[in-house]
Every structure is written in C-alpha cells, then in structure tokens.
Short mmCIF file of C-alpha atoms and ligand atoms in Angstrom, two decimals:
data_model
loop_
_atom_site.label_atom_id
_atom_site.label_comp_id
_atom_site.label_asym_id
_atom_site.label_seq_id
_atom_site.Cartn_x
_atom_site.Cartn_y
_atom_site.Cartn_z
CA MET J 1 0.00 0.00 0.00
CA ALA J 2 2.72 2.47 0.89
CA ASP J 3 5.01 4.08 -1.66
CA ALA J 4 8.79 3.76 -1.70
CA SER J 5 9.22 6.29 1.09
CA GLY J 6 6.57 4.57 3.13
CA ASN J 7 4.19 7.46 2.84
CA ASN J 8 0.92 8.77 1.64
CA ASN J 9 -0.17 6.25 -1.00
CA VAL J 10 -1.77 4.49 1.92
CA VAL J 11 -4.52 7.07 1.88
CA PRO J 12 -7.02 6.60 -0.91
CA VAL J 13 -8.12 9.73 -2.74
CA ILE J 14 -11.84 10.32 -3.09
CA ASP J 15 -12.84 12.78 -5.79
CA MET J 16 -16.13 14.53 -5.08
CA LEU J 17 -16.64 15.04 -8.82
CA HIS J 18 -16.62 11.30 -9.47
CA PHE J 19 -19.81 10.14 -7.84
CA PRO J 20 -21.61 7.78 -7.93
CA ALA J 21 -18.70 5.99 -9.64
CA GLN J 22 -16.52 6.38 -6.53
CA LEU J 23 -19.03 4.87 -4.09
CA PRO J 24 -17.24 1.49 -3.90
CA GLU J 25 -13.87 3.22 -3.32
CA LEU J 26 -15.43 5.37 -0.61
CA ILE J 27 -16.77 2.37 1.28
CA LYS J 28 -13.52 0.47 0.80
CA ALA J 29 -11.59 3.41 2.26
CA CYS J 30 -13.90 3.48 5.30
CA GLU J 31 -13.45 -0.26 5.77
CA GLU J 32 -9.78 -0.76 4.99
CA ASN J 33 -8.06 2.53 5.78
CA GLY J 34 -10.43 4.36 8.10
CA CYS J 35 -9.46 7.51 6.27
CA PHE J 36 -9.26 9.13 2.85
CA ARG J 37 -8.12 12.31 1.15
CA LEU J 38 -11.01 14.30 -0.25
CA GLU J 39 -10.56 16.48 -3.30
CA ASN J 40 -12.65 18.62 -5.64
CA PHE J 41 -15.19 19.79 -3.07
CA ASP J 42 -14.81 23.40 -4.19
CA SER J 43 -18.49 23.87 -5.04
CA ILE J 44 -19.30 23.31 -1.35
CA LEU J 45 -16.16 24.47 0.44
CA PRO J 46 -14.04 26.77 -1.72
CA VAL J 47 -10.31 26.36 -1.23
CA GLN J 48 -10.09 30.15 -0.83
CA LEU J 49 -12.43 29.94 2.18
CA MET J 50 -10.13 27.30 3.69
CA SER J 51 -7.19 29.71 3.40
CA GLN J 52 -9.24 32.55 4.88
CA MET J 53 -10.32 30.37 7.78
CA LYS J 54 -6.73 29.36 8.46
CA ALA J 55 -5.72 33.04 8.49
CA VAL J 56 -8.58 33.88 10.89
CA VAL J 57 -7.81 31.11 13.35
CA THR J 58 -4.11 32.03 13.26
CA GLU J 59 -5.16 35.53 14.33
CA LEU J 60 -7.40 34.15 17.09
CA PHE J 61 -4.50 32.21 18.55
CA GLU J 62 -2.66 35.54 18.87
CA LEU J 63 -5.31 36.90 21.27
CA PRO J 64 -4.42 37.45 24.93
CA LEU J 65 -4.90 34.39 27.13
CA GLU J 66 -7.75 35.95 29.10
CA ILE J 67 -9.78 36.34 25.89
CA LYS J 68 -8.95 32.86 24.60
CA GLU J 69 -10.10 31.41 27.92
CA ARG J 70 -13.57 32.80 27.30
CA ASN J 71 -14.00 29.90 24.86
CA VAL J 72 -15.36 27.70 27.63
CA ASP J 73 -16.61 24.11 27.38
CA VAL J 74 -20.18 23.58 26.19
CA ILE J 75 -19.80 19.83 26.30
CA VAL J 76 -16.89 18.11 27.99
CA GLY J 77 -13.61 19.24 26.48
CA SER J 78 -15.21 21.43 23.80
CA GLY J 79 -13.58 24.73 24.79
CA TYR J 80 -10.14 26.30 24.82
CA ASN J 81 -7.13 24.18 25.72
CA LYS J 82 -4.14 26.22 26.67
CA PRO J 83 -0.65 24.88 25.93
CA GLY J 84 0.32 22.48 28.63
CA LYS J 85 -3.17 21.20 29.32
CA ILE J 86 -2.84 18.38 26.81
CA ASN J 87 0.85 19.03 26.24
CA SER J 88 3.17 21.94 25.74
CA ILE J 89 3.07 21.92 21.97
CA HIS J 90 -0.67 21.94 21.50
CA GLU J 91 -3.24 24.69 21.91
CA GLY J 92 -6.85 24.43 20.81
CA PHE J 93 -10.16 26.22 20.43
CA GLY J 94 -13.48 24.43 20.15
CA LEU J 95 -16.95 25.20 18.87
CA TYR J 96 -19.94 23.03 19.66
CA ASP J 97 -22.03 22.90 17.53
CA ILE J 98 -21.25 24.39 14.15
CA ALA J 99 -24.75 24.00 12.68
CA SER J 100 -26.20 26.30 15.33
CA SER J 101 -25.94 29.96 14.31
CA HIS J 102 -26.39 30.80 17.98
CA ALA J 103 -23.35 28.70 18.94
CA VAL J 104 -21.23 30.15 16.13
CA ASP J 105 -22.28 33.62 17.22
CA ALA J 106 -21.41 32.90 20.84
CA PHE J 107 -17.95 31.64 19.80
CA CYS J 108 -17.32 34.82 17.82
CA ASN J 109 -18.55 37.00 20.67
CA GLN J 110 -16.32 35.22 23.19
CA LEU J 111 -13.27 35.92 21.05
CA ASP J 112 -14.21 39.48 20.07
CA ALA J 113 -14.14 38.44 16.41
CA THR J 114 -14.13 41.30 13.91
CA PRO J 115 -17.01 41.43 11.38
CA GLN J 116 -14.67 40.01 8.74
CA GLN J 117 -13.46 37.19 10.98
CA ARG J 118 -17.05 36.46 11.93
CA GLU J 119 -18.12 36.24 8.30
CA THR J 120 -15.32 33.80 7.52
CA ILE J 121 -16.09 31.58 10.53
CA GLU J 122 -19.82 31.54 9.72
CA SER J 123 -19.24 30.73 6.05
CA TYR J 124 -16.70 28.03 6.88
CA ALA J 125 -19.00 26.43 9.48
CA LYS J 126 -21.88 26.35 6.99
CA ALA J 127 -19.76 24.97 4.19
CA VAL J 128 -18.09 22.24 6.27
CA HIS J 129 -21.44 21.21 7.68
CA GLU J 130 -22.85 20.91 4.16
CA LEU J 131 -19.82 18.91 3.11
CA ILE J 132 -20.15 16.58 6.08
CA THR J 133 -23.83 16.04 5.30
CA ASP J 134 -22.93 15.29 1.69
CA ILE J 135 -20.19 12.81 2.65
CA GLY J 136 -22.58 11.15 5.12
CA GLN J 137 -25.20 10.72 2.41
CA LYS J 138 -22.65 9.23 0.04
CA VAL J 139 -21.57 6.78 2.75
CA GLY J 140 -25.21 5.76 3.18
CA GLN J 141 -25.64 5.41 -0.57
CA GLY J 142 -22.48 3.33 -0.82
CA LEU J 143 -23.85 0.97 1.80
CA GLY J 144 -27.16 0.72 -0.07
CA LEU J 145 -29.18 2.48 2.64
CA LYS J 146 -32.37 4.37 1.86
CA SER J 147 -31.55 7.16 4.27
CA VAL J 148 -29.01 8.18 6.88
CA PRO J 149 -29.62 10.19 10.06
CA PHE J 150 -26.39 12.18 10.10
CA GLU J 151 -27.74 15.57 9.08
CA ALA J 152 -29.28 16.06 12.52
CA TRP J 153 -26.18 14.92 14.38
CA PRO J 154 -24.14 17.71 15.97
CA CYS J 155 -20.75 18.70 14.63
CA GLN J 156 -17.89 20.27 16.46
CA PHE J 157 -14.81 22.27 15.53
CA ARG J 158 -11.49 21.61 17.15
CA ILE J 159 -8.98 24.17 15.97
CA ASN J 160 -5.43 23.08 16.71
CA LYS J 161 -2.17 25.01 16.88
CA TYR J 162 1.16 23.25 17.27
CA PRO J 163 4.09 25.60 17.85
CA PHE J 164 6.81 23.26 16.67
CA THR J 165 10.41 24.22 17.37
CA HIS J 166 13.78 22.60 16.74
CA GLU J 167 13.73 21.39 20.35
CA THR J 168 10.33 19.69 20.02
CA ILE J 169 11.25 17.60 16.98
CA GLY J 170 10.29 14.01 17.75
CA SER J 171 7.73 14.99 20.41
CA ASP J 172 4.01 14.35 20.19
CA GLY J 173 1.75 17.27 19.30
CA LEU J 174 -1.23 15.01 19.84
CA LYS J 175 -0.88 11.52 21.28
CA THR J 176 -2.19 8.46 19.51
CA HIS J 177 -5.98 8.38 19.62
CA THR J 178 -9.14 7.55 17.77
CA ASP J 179 -11.82 10.18 17.37
CA ASN J 180 -15.02 9.27 19.17
CA GLY J 181 -17.51 10.59 16.65
CA PHE J 182 -18.62 9.18 13.33
CA PHE J 183 -16.11 10.87 11.08
CA THR J 184 -13.83 13.88 11.18
CA VAL J 185 -13.00 16.25 8.36
CA VAL J 186 -9.51 17.63 8.91
CA GLN J 187 -8.13 20.67 7.19
CA ASP J 188 -4.56 19.73 7.95
CA ASP J 189 -1.77 22.24 7.56
CA GLU J 190 -0.94 22.65 3.89
CA ILE J 191 2.77 23.19 4.61
CA LEU J 192 3.79 21.53 7.86
CA SER J 193 3.70 17.76 8.17
CA GLY J 194 3.10 15.84 11.38
CA LEU J 195 -0.14 13.89 11.05
CA GLU J 196 0.24 10.11 10.99
CA VAL J 197 -2.39 7.38 10.73
CA MET J 198 -2.08 3.80 11.84
CA GLU J 199 -2.72 1.08 9.28
CA LYS J 200 -4.56 -2.04 10.42
CA SER J 201 -1.17 -3.75 10.52
CA GLY J 202 -0.22 -1.39 13.35
CA LYS J 203 2.25 0.59 11.26
CA PHE J 204 2.10 4.38 11.40
CA VAL J 205 2.28 6.16 8.08
CA ALA J 206 2.83 9.86 7.52
CA ILE J 207 0.12 11.94 5.92
CA ASP J 208 1.96 14.47 3.81
CA PRO J 209 0.43 17.93 3.46
CA CYS J 210 -1.70 18.23 0.35
CA PRO J 211 -2.93 21.79 -0.27
CA GLY J 212 -6.53 22.25 -1.32
CA THR J 213 -7.65 18.87 0.04
CA LEU J 214 -9.07 17.55 3.29
CA LEU J 215 -8.41 14.39 5.24
CA VAL J 216 -11.41 12.40 6.48
CA THR J 217 -10.91 9.95 9.35
CA LEU J 218 -13.43 7.46 10.70
CA GLY J 219 -14.19 7.41 14.41
CA ASP J 220 -15.54 5.01 17.02
CA ILE J 221 -19.22 5.61 16.36
CA ALA J 222 -18.66 4.73 12.70
CA THR J 223 -17.35 1.33 13.76
CA ALA J 224 -20.32 0.60 16.01
CA TRP J 225 -22.93 2.04 13.63
CA SER J 226 -21.55 0.08 10.68
CA ASN J 227 -21.69 -3.16 12.66
CA GLY J 228 -17.92 -3.35 12.78
CA ARG J 229 -17.36 -2.70 9.07
CA PHE J 230 -15.71 0.70 9.33
CA TYR J 231 -12.23 1.11 10.76
CA ASN J 232 -11.81 3.71 13.50
CA VAL J 233 -8.32 4.71 12.55
CA LYS J 234 -5.78 5.61 15.19
CA HIS J 235 -3.79 8.71 14.48
CA ARG J 236 -1.36 11.15 16.08
CA VAL J 237 0.51 14.35 15.40
CA VAL J 238 4.28 14.30 15.72
CA CYS J 239 6.62 17.27 15.47
CA LYS J 240 8.89 16.68 12.50
CA GLU J 241 9.91 20.17 11.52
CA GLU J 242 9.97 23.70 12.91
CA GLY J 243 7.06 26.06 12.41
CA ILE J 244 3.50 26.76 13.49
CA ARG J 245 1.24 23.94 12.37
CA ILE J 246 -2.49 24.73 12.24
CA SER J 247 -5.29 22.25 11.67
CA ILE J 248 -9.06 22.60 11.76
CA ALA J 249 -10.87 19.38 12.60
CA THR J 250 -14.64 19.12 12.30
CA PHE J 251 -16.13 16.14 14.09
CA LEU J 252 -19.47 14.64 13.12
CA LEU J 253 -20.40 13.43 16.59
CA GLY J 254 -23.28 11.09 17.49
CA PRO J 255 -27.03 11.69 17.67
CA ARG J 256 -28.17 14.22 20.22
CA ASP J 257 -31.27 12.53 21.65
CA THR J 258 -31.57 9.17 19.97
CA MET J 259 -29.45 6.06 20.13
CA VAL J 260 -26.61 5.04 17.85
CA GLU J 261 -28.17 2.10 16.10
CA THR J 262 -26.87 -0.15 13.33
CA PRO J 263 -29.18 0.08 10.30
CA LEU J 264 -31.11 -3.16 9.75
CA GLU J 265 -29.77 -3.39 6.21
CA LEU J 266 -26.29 -4.02 7.65
CA VAL J 267 -27.41 -7.00 9.69
CA ASP J 268 -28.08 -10.50 8.39
CA SER J 269 -27.30 -14.07 9.38
CA GLU J 270 -23.72 -13.73 8.21
CA HIS J 271 -23.34 -10.35 9.89
CA PRO J 272 -25.15 -10.59 13.22
CA CYS J 273 -25.69 -7.37 15.06
CA LEU J 274 -22.58 -6.69 17.15
CA TYR J 275 -23.74 -3.72 19.14
CA VAL J 276 -26.92 -2.90 20.95
CA PRO J 277 -28.11 0.65 20.43
CA PHE J 278 -26.29 3.02 22.75
CA LYS J 279 -26.51 6.60 23.75
CA ALA J 280 -23.69 8.81 22.55
CA GLU J 281 -24.48 11.68 24.84
CA ASN J 282 -22.07 14.51 24.66
CA GLY J 283 -19.14 13.90 26.91
CA VAL J 284 -20.58 11.07 28.98
CA LEU J 285 -19.89 7.41 29.30
CA TRP J 286 -21.63 5.12 26.86
CA ILE J 287 -22.08 1.40 26.65
CA GLY J 288 -22.37 -0.95 23.74
CA ILE J 289 -22.69 -4.68 23.41
CA ARG J 290 -20.89 -7.06 21.18
CA SER J 291 -21.33 -10.65 20.30
CA ALA J 292 -19.32 -13.09 22.40
CA LYS J 293 -18.68 -15.47 19.54
CA SER J 294 -17.60 -12.97 16.94
CA GLY J 295 -14.37 -11.96 18.61
CA VAL J 296 -14.86 -8.66 16.88
CA GLY J 297 -14.61 -5.49 18.85
CA PHE J 298 -14.50 -1.92 17.71
CA GLY J 299 -11.84 -1.84 15.06
CA GLY J 300 -11.67 -5.60 14.70
CA HIS J 301 -10.14 -8.37 16.72
CA GLU J 302 -6.58 -7.66 17.72
CA THR J 303 -6.42 -4.57 15.61
CA PRO J 304 -4.84 -1.66 17.37
CA SER J 305 -8.07 0.26 17.73
CA GLY J 306 -8.68 2.65 20.54
CA LEU J 307 -11.40 0.48 21.91
CA ASN J 308 -9.78 -2.83 22.45
CA SER J 309 -6.21 -1.85 22.95
CA SER J 310 -6.13 -2.25 26.68
CA GLY J 311 -8.05 -2.94 29.79
CA ALA J 312 -9.69 -6.13 28.60
CA ARG J 313 -10.90 -8.09 31.58
CA ASN J 314 -13.27 -10.84 32.30
CA LEU J 315 -16.49 -10.30 34.16
CA GLY J 316 -18.29 -13.57 34.60
CA GLY J 317 -17.62 -14.70 31.07
CA PHE J 318 -18.18 -11.32 29.54
CA SER J 319 -15.41 -9.15 28.25
CA ALA J 320 -15.31 -5.57 29.36
CA PHE J 321 -13.07 -3.17 27.57
CA LEU J 322 -11.94 0.21 28.61
CA LYS J 323 -11.78 2.45 25.64
CA GLU J 324 -8.95 4.41 27.12
CA ASP J 325 -5.48 3.23 26.46
CA GLU J 326 -2.66 4.49 28.60
CA ASN J 327 -1.79 7.26 26.21
CA LYS J 328 -5.28 8.62 26.36
CA LEU J 329 -5.38 8.48 30.10
CA MET J 330 -2.11 10.34 30.28
CA ASN J 331 -3.46 12.95 27.97
CA ARG J 332 -6.87 13.78 29.20
CA GLY J 333 -7.85 17.26 30.12
CA GLY J 334 -8.98 17.94 33.67
CA ASN J 335 -12.65 18.01 32.86
CA ASN J 336 -12.69 14.56 31.46
CA GLU J 337 -10.88 13.09 34.41
CA ASN J 338 -14.01 12.73 36.47
CA LEU J 339 -15.81 10.63 33.87
CA MET J 340 -13.61 7.70 34.55
CA GLU J 341 -11.03 7.11 37.17
CA ARG J 342 -7.65 6.28 35.74
CA GLY J 343 -7.87 2.82 34.30
CA ARG J 344 -11.12 2.04 36.05
CA VAL J 345 -14.74 2.35 35.07
CA LYS J 346 -17.10 4.02 37.53
CA PRO J 347 -19.21 1.67 39.71
CA GLU J 348 -22.56 2.83 38.28
CA SER J 349 -21.31 2.06 34.81
CA ILE J 350 -20.37 -1.43 35.86
CA PHE J 351 -23.87 -1.77 37.25
CA ASN J 352 -25.42 -0.71 33.95
CA ALA J 353 -23.18 -3.05 32.03
CA THR J 354 -24.07 -5.88 34.35
CA LEU J 355 -27.73 -5.35 33.53
CA LEU J 356 -26.86 -5.58 29.87
CA ALA J 357 -24.70 -8.61 30.44
CA ALA J 358 -27.56 -10.25 32.32
CA SER J 359 -29.49 -10.29 29.06
CA GLY J 360 -26.93 -12.77 27.86
CA GLN J 361 -24.38 -10.78 25.97
CA PRO J 362 -20.98 -9.29 26.63
CA PHE J 363 -20.45 -5.60 26.39
CA VAL J 364 -18.02 -2.90 25.49
CA TYR J 365 -17.33 0.16 27.52
CA GLY J 366 -16.31 3.38 25.96
CA ASN J 367 -15.76 6.86 27.17
CA TYR J 368 -17.40 9.18 24.72
CA SER J 369 -16.07 12.63 24.31
CA PHE J 370 -15.50 14.55 21.11
CA CYS J 371 -11.95 13.40 20.91
CA SER J 372 -10.45 10.68 22.97
CA CYS J 373 -7.01 12.21 23.00
CA CYS J 374 -7.93 14.88 25.47
O1 AKG A 401 -3.93 18.20 13.73
C1 AKG A 401 -4.29 17.28 13.02
O2 AKG A 401 -3.91 17.17 11.84
C2 AKG A 401 -5.21 16.21 13.55
C3 AKG A 401 -6.04 16.67 14.69
C4 AKG A 401 -6.78 15.57 15.36
O3 AKG A 401 -6.55 14.42 15.17
C5 AKG A 401 -7.84 15.91 16.32
O4 AKG A 401 -8.07 17.11 16.60
O5 AKG A 401 -8.50 14.96 16.81
FE1 FE2 A 402 -8.14 13.14 15.97
#
C-alpha cells in the first residue's frame, strides 16, 4: 500500500466530482483505511475559504490568554485548551455545535471576532457542515441504505495550533488516539507535516500535506454504527519540523437525543448485530454490546483500535473493555478526568453493564467525548 518512502499512497483519494462511480472506493476506504483524502469539493467548500479560515484562526491564537479562555466548554472538552493542558506543543479552540448559528455567534462573541473574521467563521462552518452532510449521504448510498440520520447529528470544531520548534522535533503534538464521533473532516496544515495514521497492521504512516484537500478519518461511532465494518483509525501528530502547524478538525459526533443504532440493512445471518443501540451523549460514558462469539470489537479483533487496545478483563464470562489506552489516560484534560477514574470504570457504569450482560451478551465500555485524545 505504501510508496517507496513509506508514505501517503496508503490514503485513498476520493474525488467529489466522481460520484456515484466512486461509491465502492469510498466504502472500501472506510473499511480498509479508516481515512481518505477528499478532493474537488470546491463547489461546497471553496479552497479560498479554507485559506481565509486558516488566516482567521491564526489571528485568534494571537489573542491574549484571558480572551482565549472565554472559549469555555459547552460539552466536555469542547472549549479552549491552553498549551500544557494536553501538552506543551498543543493549543486548541473548540466550537460546539457548528450548525447552530447561535453557537457560532457565541464563539465569535467570546473571542471578540471582527465582522470580517465572523463572516469567515460563519461561512466556513456552513460549508463544512454541508460537506459533512454530503459525505454522510454518500456513505449511506455506498452501503445501499435508503436514508441516513447524520444531518441532525451535531458537529464540532477543534482548531489546533502546534508551535513546533527545533527542540520539540520528535515529540508528540497530539498523542495516539481515535476520534469518538462518526467521522472527522480535517483541514490539515498545507505546509507543515506531522499527522500520521495507523494502518490495520499497526504501522504508522505519515500523511503528507496536500494543499486544497481535506483528510477524512473514521471514528468510534462509525465502527459501532456500521456493525464493525468501518475502521476507527488511530492517528497522532508528531513534530517533524519547525514552524507553526495549524489544523481545523470538524467532528461529526453522534445523535443528540436518539441512540446510535446499526441500520437493519447491515445485519443479516452472516453479519449478526454486534452492538446494541447506545446513547452517545455529549461527553458522557456510553455502553455498547458485542457478540461473544464474533471476537470482533471496535476496530476488529486484535487490531490496534482505541477500543480494544487495553483494559480487557473478564467479568463472569463477559469481556469488558476500557476504551482508554494508557496514552489517552495520560493525555486527558482535567474536565474529562471525572468521567472515569484512571484505568477504572465508575461503579454505576459497571452496574449498567451488568444489567446488559444479564441479558446474555458481553459488552463494550467506551468513554465518549469529542476526541479521545484529550
Ligand atoms: O492536527 C491534526 O492534523 C489532527 C487533529 C486531530 O486528530 C484531532 O483534533 O483529533
Ligand atoms: Fe483526531
């Protein structure tokens, strides 16, 4: 899959102008790679708007700390992260949720955005939301579904700044993680490298900058919703060169009020339903169920997914998995700490899982927040 230098060919390219012909490639990318490069989406999100947005967020990062700190959490971990909170070479803003003009307005007000900055942020939020809806529909079409529910699911910005210096080369900007939502559209820096994704083999491969394109990565909810078909790809950001790296990630999260439920069309005798419907409430613990016999967890048996990488234990014949791996636990922001004690699930969650287990099936634990790295 990789090219001679070990890079980038691992990521399939999906051309928005080549649909429906590209539907099989789109689904294959979701299944095999858990990510793809998206190109030719200009009619929805103009490349010029991407550049403007990058310029605006670069300006916002220059604001005094007391203003940046006004970008408070709406859901767990959705607000400003000052350098040092996750690690010293990462700073981030957040906006939950981008489809709400009220929320976008509040974000702009918090940061004293100028009318021009405000216009750019509003246009970008609208365009990315439209793009996400479009990608979601194509995914549904590729799977042969009549309809998909994603349009009503909330989306969140995470705007990242990595001040890379000579001294930080080799250090993590963002530790290895999977995103917890359905999929994430990343406007990665068009100049500075650093993003890496993990193949199913466990090998990390570099995602080289590719101006005018976006990277889409599949998250945990995609794996559960697709009945284990989609690969929730692990990824990380590593400092490889000096400079300020900026990325704008937009997460399609999970449903607000309803359950995450595998569509019936994806279940048959050969593909028994692996997960019971679960609530993906914003920032709280969620529970799913998987089949004991399948040996398939989120991300597949023995694949290095975020959901089965550690913490497996036996509870009366049922396997319980902590979603968190050690990296994630090391990395979590203060607010998330109280959701789960380090390495241990809260007692009430065990109780809930036991009820589920009593119905005769094992279960999976996950900690749902917009991004499991922090
Ligand atoms: O900075 C990047 O390119 C990736 C960001 C990311 O993975 C995240 O915010 O979850
Ligand atoms: Fe991520």
